[in-house]
Coordinates of C-alpha atoms and ligand atoms in Angstrom, one line a residue:
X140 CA 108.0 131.0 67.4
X141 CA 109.7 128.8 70.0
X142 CA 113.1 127.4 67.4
X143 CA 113.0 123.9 69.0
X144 CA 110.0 122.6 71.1
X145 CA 109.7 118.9 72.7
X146 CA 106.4 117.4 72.8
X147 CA 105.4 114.4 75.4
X148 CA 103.0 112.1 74.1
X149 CA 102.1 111.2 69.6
X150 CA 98.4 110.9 69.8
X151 CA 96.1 113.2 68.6
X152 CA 96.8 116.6 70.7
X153 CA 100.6 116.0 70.1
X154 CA 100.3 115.4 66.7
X155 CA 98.2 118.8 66.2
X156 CA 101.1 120.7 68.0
X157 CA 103.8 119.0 66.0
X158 CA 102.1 119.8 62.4
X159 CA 101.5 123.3 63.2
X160 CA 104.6 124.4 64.8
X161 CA 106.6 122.2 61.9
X162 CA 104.6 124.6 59.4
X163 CA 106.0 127.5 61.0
X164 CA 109.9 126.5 61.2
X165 CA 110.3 125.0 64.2
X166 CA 111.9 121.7 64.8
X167 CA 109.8 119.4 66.6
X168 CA 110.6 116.3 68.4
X169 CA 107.3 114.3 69.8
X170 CA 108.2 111.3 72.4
X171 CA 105.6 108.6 72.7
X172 CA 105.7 105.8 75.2
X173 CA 104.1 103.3 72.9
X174 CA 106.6 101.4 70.8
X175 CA 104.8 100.7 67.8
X176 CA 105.2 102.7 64.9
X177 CA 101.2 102.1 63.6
X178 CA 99.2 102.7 66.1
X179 CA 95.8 101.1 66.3
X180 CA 92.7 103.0 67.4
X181 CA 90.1 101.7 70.1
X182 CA 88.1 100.7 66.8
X183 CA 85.8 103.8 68.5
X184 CA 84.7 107.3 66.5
X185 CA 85.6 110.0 67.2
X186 CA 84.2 114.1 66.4
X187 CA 85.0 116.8 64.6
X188 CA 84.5 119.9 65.9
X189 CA 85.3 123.8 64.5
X190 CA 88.8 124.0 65.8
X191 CA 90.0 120.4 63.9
X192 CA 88.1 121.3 60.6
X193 CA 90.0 124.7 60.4
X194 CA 93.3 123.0 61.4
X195 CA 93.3 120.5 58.6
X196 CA 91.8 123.2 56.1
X197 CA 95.4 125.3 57.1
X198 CA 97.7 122.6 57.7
X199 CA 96.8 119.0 55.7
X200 CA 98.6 118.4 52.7
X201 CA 97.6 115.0 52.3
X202 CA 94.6 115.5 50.3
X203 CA 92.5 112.2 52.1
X204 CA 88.6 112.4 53.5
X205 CA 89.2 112.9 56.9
X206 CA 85.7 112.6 58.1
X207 CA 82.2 111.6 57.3
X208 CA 81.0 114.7 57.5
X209 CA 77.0 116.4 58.4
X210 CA 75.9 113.2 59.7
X211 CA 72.5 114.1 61.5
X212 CA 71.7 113.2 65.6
X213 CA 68.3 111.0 65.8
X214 CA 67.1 110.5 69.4
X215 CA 65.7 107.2 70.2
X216 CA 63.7 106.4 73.2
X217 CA 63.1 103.4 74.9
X218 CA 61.1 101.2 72.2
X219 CA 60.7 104.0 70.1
X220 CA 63.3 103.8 68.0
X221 CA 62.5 106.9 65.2
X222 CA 61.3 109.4 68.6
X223 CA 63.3 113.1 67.1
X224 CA 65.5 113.9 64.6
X225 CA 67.2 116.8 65.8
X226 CA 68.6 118.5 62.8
X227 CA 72.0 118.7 65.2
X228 CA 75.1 117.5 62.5
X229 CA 78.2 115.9 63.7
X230 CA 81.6 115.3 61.6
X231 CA 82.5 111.8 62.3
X232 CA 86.1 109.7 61.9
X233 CA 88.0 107.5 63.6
X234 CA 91.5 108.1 66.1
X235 CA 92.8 105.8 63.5
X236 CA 92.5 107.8 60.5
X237 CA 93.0 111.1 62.0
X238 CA 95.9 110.1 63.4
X239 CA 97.8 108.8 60.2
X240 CA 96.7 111.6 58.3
X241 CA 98.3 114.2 61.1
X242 CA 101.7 111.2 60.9
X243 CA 102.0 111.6 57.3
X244 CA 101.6 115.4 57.4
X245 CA 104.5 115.4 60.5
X246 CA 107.1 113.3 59.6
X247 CA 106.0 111.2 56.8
X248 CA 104.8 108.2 58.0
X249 CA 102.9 105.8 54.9
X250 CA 100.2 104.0 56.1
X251 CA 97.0 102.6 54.0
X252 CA 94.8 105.6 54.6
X253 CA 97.6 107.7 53.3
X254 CA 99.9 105.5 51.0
X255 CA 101.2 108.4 49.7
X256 CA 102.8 111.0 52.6
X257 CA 103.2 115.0 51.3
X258 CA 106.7 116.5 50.8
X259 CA 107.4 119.0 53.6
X260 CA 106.4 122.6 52.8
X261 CA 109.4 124.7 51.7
X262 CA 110.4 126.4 55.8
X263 CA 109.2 123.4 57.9
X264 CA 110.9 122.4 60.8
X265 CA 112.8 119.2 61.0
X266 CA 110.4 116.6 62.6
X267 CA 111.4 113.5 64.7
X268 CA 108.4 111.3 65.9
X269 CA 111.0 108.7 68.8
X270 CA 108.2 105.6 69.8
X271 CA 109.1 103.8 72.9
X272 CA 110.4 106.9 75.0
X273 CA 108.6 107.0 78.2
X274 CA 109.1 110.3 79.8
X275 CA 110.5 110.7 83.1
X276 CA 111.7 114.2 84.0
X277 CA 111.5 117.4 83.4
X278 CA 113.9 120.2 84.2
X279 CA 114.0 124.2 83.4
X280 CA 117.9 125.4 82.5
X281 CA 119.1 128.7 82.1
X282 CA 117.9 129.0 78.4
X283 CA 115.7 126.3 77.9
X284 CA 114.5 123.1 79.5
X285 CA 115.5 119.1 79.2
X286 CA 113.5 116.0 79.7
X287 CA 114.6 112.8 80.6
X288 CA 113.4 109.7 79.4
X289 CA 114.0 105.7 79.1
X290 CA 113.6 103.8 76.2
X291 CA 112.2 100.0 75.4
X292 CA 114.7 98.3 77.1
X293 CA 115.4 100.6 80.0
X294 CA 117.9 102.7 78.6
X295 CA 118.1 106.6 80.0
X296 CA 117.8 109.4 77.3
X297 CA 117.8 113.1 77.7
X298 CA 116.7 116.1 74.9
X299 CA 116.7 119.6 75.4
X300 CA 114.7 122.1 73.7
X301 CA 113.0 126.0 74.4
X302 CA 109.4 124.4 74.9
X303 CA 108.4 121.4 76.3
X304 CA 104.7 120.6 75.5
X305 CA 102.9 117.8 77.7
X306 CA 100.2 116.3 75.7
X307 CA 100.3 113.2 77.1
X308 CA 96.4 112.5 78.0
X309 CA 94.5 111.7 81.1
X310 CA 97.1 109.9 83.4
X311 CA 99.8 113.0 82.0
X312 CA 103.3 112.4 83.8
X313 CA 104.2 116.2 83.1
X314 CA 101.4 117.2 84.8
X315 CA 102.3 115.3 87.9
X316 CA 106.0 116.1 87.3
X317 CA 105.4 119.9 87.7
X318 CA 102.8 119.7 90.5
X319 CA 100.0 121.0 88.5
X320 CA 97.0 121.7 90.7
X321 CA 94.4 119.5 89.4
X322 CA 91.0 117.0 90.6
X323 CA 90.4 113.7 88.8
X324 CA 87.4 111.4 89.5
X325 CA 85.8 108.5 88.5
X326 CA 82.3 109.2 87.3
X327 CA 80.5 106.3 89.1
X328 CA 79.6 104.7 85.3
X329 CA 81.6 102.8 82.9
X330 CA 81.0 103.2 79.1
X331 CA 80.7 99.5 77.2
X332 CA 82.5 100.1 73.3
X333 CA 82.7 97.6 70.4
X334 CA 82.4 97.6 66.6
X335 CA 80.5 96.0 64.1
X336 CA 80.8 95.7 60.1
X337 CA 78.4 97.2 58.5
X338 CA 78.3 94.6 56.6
X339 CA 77.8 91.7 59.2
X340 CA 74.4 93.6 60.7
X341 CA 70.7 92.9 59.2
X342 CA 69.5 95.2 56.1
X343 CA 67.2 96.7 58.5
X344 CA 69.6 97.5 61.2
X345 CA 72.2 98.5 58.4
X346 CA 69.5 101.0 57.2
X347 CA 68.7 102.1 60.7
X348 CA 72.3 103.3 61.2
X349 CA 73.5 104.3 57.7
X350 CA 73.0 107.8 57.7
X351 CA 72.6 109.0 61.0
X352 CA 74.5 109.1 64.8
X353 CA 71.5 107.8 67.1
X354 CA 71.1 108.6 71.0
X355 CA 69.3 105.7 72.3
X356 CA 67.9 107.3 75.6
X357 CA 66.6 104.2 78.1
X358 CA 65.9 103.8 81.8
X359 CA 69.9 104.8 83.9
X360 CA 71.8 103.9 80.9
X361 CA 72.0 105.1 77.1
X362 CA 73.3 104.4 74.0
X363 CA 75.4 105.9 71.0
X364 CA 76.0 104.5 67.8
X365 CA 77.5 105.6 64.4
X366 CA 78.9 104.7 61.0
X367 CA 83.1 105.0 61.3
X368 CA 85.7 104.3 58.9
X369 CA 88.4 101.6 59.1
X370 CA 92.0 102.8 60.0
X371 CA 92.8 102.2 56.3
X372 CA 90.6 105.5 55.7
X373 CA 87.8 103.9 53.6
X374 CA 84.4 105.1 53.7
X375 CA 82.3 103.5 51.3
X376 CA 78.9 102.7 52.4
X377 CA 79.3 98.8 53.0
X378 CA 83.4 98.4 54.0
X379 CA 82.5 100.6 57.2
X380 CA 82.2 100.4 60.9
X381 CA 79.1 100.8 63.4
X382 CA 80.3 102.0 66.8
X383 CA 78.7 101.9 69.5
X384 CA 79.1 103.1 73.0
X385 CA 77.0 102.1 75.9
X386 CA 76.8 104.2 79.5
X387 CA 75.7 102.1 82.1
X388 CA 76.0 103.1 85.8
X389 CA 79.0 101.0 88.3
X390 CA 79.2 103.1 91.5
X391 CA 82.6 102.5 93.2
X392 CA 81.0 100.6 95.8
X393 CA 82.3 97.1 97.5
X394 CA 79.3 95.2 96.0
X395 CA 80.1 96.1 92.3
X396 CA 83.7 94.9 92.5
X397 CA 85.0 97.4 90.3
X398 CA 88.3 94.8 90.5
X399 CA 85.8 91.9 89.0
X400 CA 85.4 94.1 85.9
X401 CA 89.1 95.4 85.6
X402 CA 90.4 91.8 85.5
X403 CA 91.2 90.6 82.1
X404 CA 91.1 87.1 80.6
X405 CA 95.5 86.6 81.6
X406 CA 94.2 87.5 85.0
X407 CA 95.7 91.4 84.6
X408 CA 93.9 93.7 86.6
X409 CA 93.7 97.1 84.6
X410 CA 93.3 100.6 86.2
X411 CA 91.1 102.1 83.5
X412 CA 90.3 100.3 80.5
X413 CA 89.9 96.5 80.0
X414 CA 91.2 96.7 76.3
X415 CA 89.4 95.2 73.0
X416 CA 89.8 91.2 73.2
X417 CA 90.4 90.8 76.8
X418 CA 87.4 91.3 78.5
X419 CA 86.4 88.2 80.6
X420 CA 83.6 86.6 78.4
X421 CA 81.9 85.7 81.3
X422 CA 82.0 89.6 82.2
X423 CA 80.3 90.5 79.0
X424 CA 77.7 87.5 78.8
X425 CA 76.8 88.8 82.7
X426 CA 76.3 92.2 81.7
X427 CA 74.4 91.2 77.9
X428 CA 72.0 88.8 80.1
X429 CA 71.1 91.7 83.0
X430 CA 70.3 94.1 80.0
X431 CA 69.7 92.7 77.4
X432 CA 65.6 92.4 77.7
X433 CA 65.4 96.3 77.6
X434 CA 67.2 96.9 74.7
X435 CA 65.8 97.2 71.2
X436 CA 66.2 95.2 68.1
X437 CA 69.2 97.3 66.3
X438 CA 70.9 98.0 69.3
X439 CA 70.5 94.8 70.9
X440 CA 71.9 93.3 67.2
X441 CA 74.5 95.1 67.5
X442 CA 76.3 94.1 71.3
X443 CA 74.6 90.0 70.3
X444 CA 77.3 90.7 67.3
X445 CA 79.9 92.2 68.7
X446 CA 82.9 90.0 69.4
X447 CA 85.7 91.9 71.5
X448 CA 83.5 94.5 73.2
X449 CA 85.7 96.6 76.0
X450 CA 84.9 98.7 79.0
X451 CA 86.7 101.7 80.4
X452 CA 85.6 103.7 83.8
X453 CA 84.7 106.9 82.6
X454 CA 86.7 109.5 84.6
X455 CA 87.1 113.4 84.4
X456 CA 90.0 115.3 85.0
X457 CA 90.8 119.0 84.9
X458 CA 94.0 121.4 85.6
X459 CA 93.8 124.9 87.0
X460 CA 97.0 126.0 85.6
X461 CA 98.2 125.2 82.2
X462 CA 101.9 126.8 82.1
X463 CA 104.7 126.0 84.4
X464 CA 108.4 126.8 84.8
X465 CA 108.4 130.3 83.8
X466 CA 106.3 129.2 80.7
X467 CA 108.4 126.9 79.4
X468 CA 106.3 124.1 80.0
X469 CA 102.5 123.8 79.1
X470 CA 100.0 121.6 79.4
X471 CA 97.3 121.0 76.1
X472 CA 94.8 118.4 75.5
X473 CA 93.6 115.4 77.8
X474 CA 96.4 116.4 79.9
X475 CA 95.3 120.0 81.0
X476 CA 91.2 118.5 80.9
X477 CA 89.8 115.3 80.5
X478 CA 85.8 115.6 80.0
X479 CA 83.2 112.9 80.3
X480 CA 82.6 112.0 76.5
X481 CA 79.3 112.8 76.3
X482 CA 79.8 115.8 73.9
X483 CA 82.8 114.2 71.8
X484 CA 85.0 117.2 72.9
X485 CA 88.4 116.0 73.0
X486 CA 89.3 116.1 70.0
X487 CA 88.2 119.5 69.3
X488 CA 89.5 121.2 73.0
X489 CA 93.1 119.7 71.3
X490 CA 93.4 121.8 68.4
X491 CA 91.8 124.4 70.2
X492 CA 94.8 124.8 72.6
X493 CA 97.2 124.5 69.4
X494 CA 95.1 127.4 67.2
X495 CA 95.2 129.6 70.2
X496 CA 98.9 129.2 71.0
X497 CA 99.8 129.7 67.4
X498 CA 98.1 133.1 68.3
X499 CA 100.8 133.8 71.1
X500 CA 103.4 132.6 69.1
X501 CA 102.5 135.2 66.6
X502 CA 102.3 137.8 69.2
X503 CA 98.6 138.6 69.0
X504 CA 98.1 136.7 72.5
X505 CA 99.7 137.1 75.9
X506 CA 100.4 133.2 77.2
X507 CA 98.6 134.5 80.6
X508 CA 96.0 134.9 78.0
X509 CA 95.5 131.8 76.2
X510 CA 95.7 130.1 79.6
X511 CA 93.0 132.0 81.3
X512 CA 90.9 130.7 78.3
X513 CA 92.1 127.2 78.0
X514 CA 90.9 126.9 81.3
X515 CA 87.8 128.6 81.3
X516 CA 86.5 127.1 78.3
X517 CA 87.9 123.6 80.0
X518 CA 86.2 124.6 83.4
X519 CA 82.7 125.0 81.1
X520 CA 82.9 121.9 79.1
X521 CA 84.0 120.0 82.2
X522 CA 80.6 121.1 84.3
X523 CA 78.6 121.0 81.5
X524 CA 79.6 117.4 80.5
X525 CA 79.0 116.0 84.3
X526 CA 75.6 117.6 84.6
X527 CA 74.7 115.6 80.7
X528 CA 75.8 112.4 81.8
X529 CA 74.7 112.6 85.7
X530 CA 71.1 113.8 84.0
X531 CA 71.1 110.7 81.6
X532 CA 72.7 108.1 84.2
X533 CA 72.3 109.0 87.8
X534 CA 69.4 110.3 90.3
X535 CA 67.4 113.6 90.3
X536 CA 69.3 114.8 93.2
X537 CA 72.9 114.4 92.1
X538 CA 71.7 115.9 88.4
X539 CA 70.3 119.5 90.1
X540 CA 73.3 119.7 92.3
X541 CA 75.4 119.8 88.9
X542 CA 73.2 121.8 87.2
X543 CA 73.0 124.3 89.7
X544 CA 76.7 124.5 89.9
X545 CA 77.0 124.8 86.5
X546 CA 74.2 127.9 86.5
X547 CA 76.3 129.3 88.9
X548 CA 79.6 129.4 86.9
X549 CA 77.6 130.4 84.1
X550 CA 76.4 133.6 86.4
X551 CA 79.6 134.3 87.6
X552 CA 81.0 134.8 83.4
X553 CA 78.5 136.6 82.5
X554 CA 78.8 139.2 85.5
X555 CA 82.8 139.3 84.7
X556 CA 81.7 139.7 80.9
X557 CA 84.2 136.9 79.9
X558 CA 81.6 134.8 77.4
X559 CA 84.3 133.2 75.0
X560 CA 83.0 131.9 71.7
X561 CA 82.6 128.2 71.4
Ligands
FAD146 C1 95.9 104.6 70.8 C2 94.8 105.6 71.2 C3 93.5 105.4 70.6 C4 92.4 106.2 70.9 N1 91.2 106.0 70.3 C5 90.2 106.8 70.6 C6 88.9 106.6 70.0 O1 88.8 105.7 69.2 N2 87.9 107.4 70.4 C7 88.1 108.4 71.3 O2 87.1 109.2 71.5 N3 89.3 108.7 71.8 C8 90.3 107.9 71.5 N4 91.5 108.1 72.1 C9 91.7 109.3 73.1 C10 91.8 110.6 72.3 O3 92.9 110.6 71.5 C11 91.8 111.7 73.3 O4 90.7 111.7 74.1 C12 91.7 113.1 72.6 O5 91.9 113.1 71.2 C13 92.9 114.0 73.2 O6 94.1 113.4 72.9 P1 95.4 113.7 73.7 O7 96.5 113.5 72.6 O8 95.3 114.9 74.5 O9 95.5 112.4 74.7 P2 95.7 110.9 74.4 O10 95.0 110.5 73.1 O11 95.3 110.1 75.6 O12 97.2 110.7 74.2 C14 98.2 110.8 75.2 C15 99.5 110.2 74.6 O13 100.6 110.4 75.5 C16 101.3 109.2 75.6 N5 102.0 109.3 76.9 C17 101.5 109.2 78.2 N6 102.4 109.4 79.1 C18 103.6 109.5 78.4 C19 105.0 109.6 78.9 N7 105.3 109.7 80.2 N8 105.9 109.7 77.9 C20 105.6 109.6 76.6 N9 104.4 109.5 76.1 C21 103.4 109.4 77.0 C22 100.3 108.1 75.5 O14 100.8 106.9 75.1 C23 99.4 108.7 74.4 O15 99.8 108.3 73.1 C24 92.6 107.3 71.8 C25 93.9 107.5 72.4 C26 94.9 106.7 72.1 C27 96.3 106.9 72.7

């Protein structure tokens, strides 16, 4: 095990890091821009997949319901609202509550989802979670490497360590810092979010979503939905959340005004998202007005109830390479790939990286090793999430382009034998 490691970025791929290699000795310190201590979530859900279940099974001393879990897909389609129930389960929660239960497991942090943080396991590291510490640089030495950073006001830091992890998402300054050979695009479709209480909707439409995650399939554009808990971690039937999540298609060309969208209500024009309570209500009204006649009754209850909806392009980014300077630094997370959402993978491709490179750092794994599959299984999920949302969103021709690309890389793994497990 590395003895001191540094990671860049406290969300949830930085946090998964921090707890494991705290549990193993190591003395972690995770920098995150973001100056707040409590972070809020997008109010949006998120999935569990194998990889996060087993992680919190090993490492979670806390003890609190992480997840609603076994919640069964129904397909919807057009005005058929009841079309397939797939008997396909997801574990549903929200970034909110995941993330203060991996806080109070890595340095203690209370919080109302867990009032109550666990004392650290005899032979943890020492853990140090420093908000407000945007990093800057990143340097190898002779027996280890530093970063440098600023703080709130401007101020310059430096901290040294063996490892320095970047975790630090989609628009990852490490990766940039080390030159990591990598594509990024922008989709050509932007997904609407928002939350309603559960509480505020119609018995019917209350009923429609209490026990199920729906895929509302309609013409170019389609719709998820389902039940998350608050940030405070409750999730009785009643205090809860329904989140939804609408695709709808925005090529990047002059006529859609991409800018239009990305403008806020101060006038701010945003390169991603337009965040929760600052979308232009006249964007929003536009948008409900063009679409609104297609949609069904729950659904359409749902966005006429919603009042701080926000938009973010969906974009997709992935990394050839996940280790650089001699393997000191690595790249895990949305950093190394960022997938389009349509399989709720993120999440789960986080504590993924972490699992496996526990598995280096207890010498069943070469590091040449766990990359090769970090990337691979990245490279998959990647495809396979473009050809899923270009099938649902775009044109016939785009869609078998993908697929057919996909096929291909599927072809070439099975001739070289390498079929990892997901
Ligand atoms: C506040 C927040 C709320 C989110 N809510 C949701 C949600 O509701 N649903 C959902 O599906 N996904 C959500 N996400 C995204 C989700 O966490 C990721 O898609 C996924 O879990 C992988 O996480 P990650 O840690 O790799 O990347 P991210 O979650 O994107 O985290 C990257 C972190 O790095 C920090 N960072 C970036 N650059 C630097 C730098 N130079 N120095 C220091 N820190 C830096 C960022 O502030 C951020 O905290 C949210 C992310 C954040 C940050």
């Amino acid at each position: 095990m590395p003895k001191s490691v540094i990671i860049v970025g406290g969300s949830i791929a930085g946090l998964l890091h921090g707890v494991y290699l705290k549990r193993h000795g190591t003395d972690v310190t995770i920098l995150e821009q973001d100056p707040h201590a409590i972070r809020s979530s997008h109010n949006a859900g998120i999935c569990f997949g194998p990889s996060v279940q087993e992680f919190l099974r090993l490492y979670d001393d806390t003890g609190s319901q992480s997840c609603q879990p076994g919640v069964v897909i129904r397909l919807a389609y057009r005005q058929n609202l009841y079309w397939r129930e797939t008997g396909i389960v997801r574990h549903l929660t929200s970034w909110g509550v995941l993330y203060r239960i991996l806080r109070a497991n890595f340095d203690g942090l209370p919080s109302e989802a867990v009032a109550a943080p666990p004392a650290a396991r005899p032979g943890d590291g020492v853990c140090k979670y420093l908000s407000g510490k945007k990093v800057m640089s990143v340097h190898k030495t002779l027996d280890g490497v530093v970063v440098g950073f600023l703080g709130e006001c401007g101020e310059e830091g430096s901290s040294a360590a063996d490892l320095v992890i970047g975790a630090d998402g989609l628009h990852s300054s490490i990766r940039t810092l080390v030159n990591a050979p990598m594509v990024k695009e922008y989709s050509g479709y932007v997904s609407w979010r928002g939350t309603v209480y559960e509480s505020d909707v119609s018995p019917e439409t209350a009923r429609y979503f209490q026990d199920r995650a729906v895929l509302s399939f309609l013409k170019r554009t389609y719709i998820v939905c389902y039940i998350i808990p608050l940030d405070t971690g409750s999730f009785s039937p009643g205090t809860r959340l329904i989140n939804w999540v609408w695709y709808c298609n925005l090529p990047d060309i002059p006529e859609n005004n991409l800018t239009e969208l990305l403008t806020d209500s101060n006038g701010h024009t945003h390169t991603n998202t337009v965040p929760s309570g600052l979308v232009r209500s006249e964007v929003w009204q536009a948008h409900l007005a063009h679409m609104l006649p297609l949609i069904p009754g729950p659904f359409a209850e749902l966005f006429a109830k919603t009042d701080r909806p926000f938009v973010t392009m969906v974009n997709d980014a992935l990394c050839s390479k996940a280790t650089f300077l001699d393997g000191r630094v690595l790249l895990v997370g949305d950093a190394l790939a960022t997938f389009r959402p349509h399989f709720a993978l993120a999440t789960e491709q986080a504590a993924r990286h972490c699992l496996g490179l526990g598995k280096v750092w207890r010498g069943e794994m070469a590091l040449q090793q766990w990359e090769k599959e970090a990337v691979d299984h990245a490279t998959e999920v990647w495809l396979r999430s473009r050809v899923m949302g270009v099938g649902l969103l775009r044109g016939w021709v785009e869609f078998l382009l993908l697929a057919w690309k996909y096929v291909v890389f599927l072809f070439a793994r099975f001739k070289t034998g390498v079929w990892p497990r997901y």
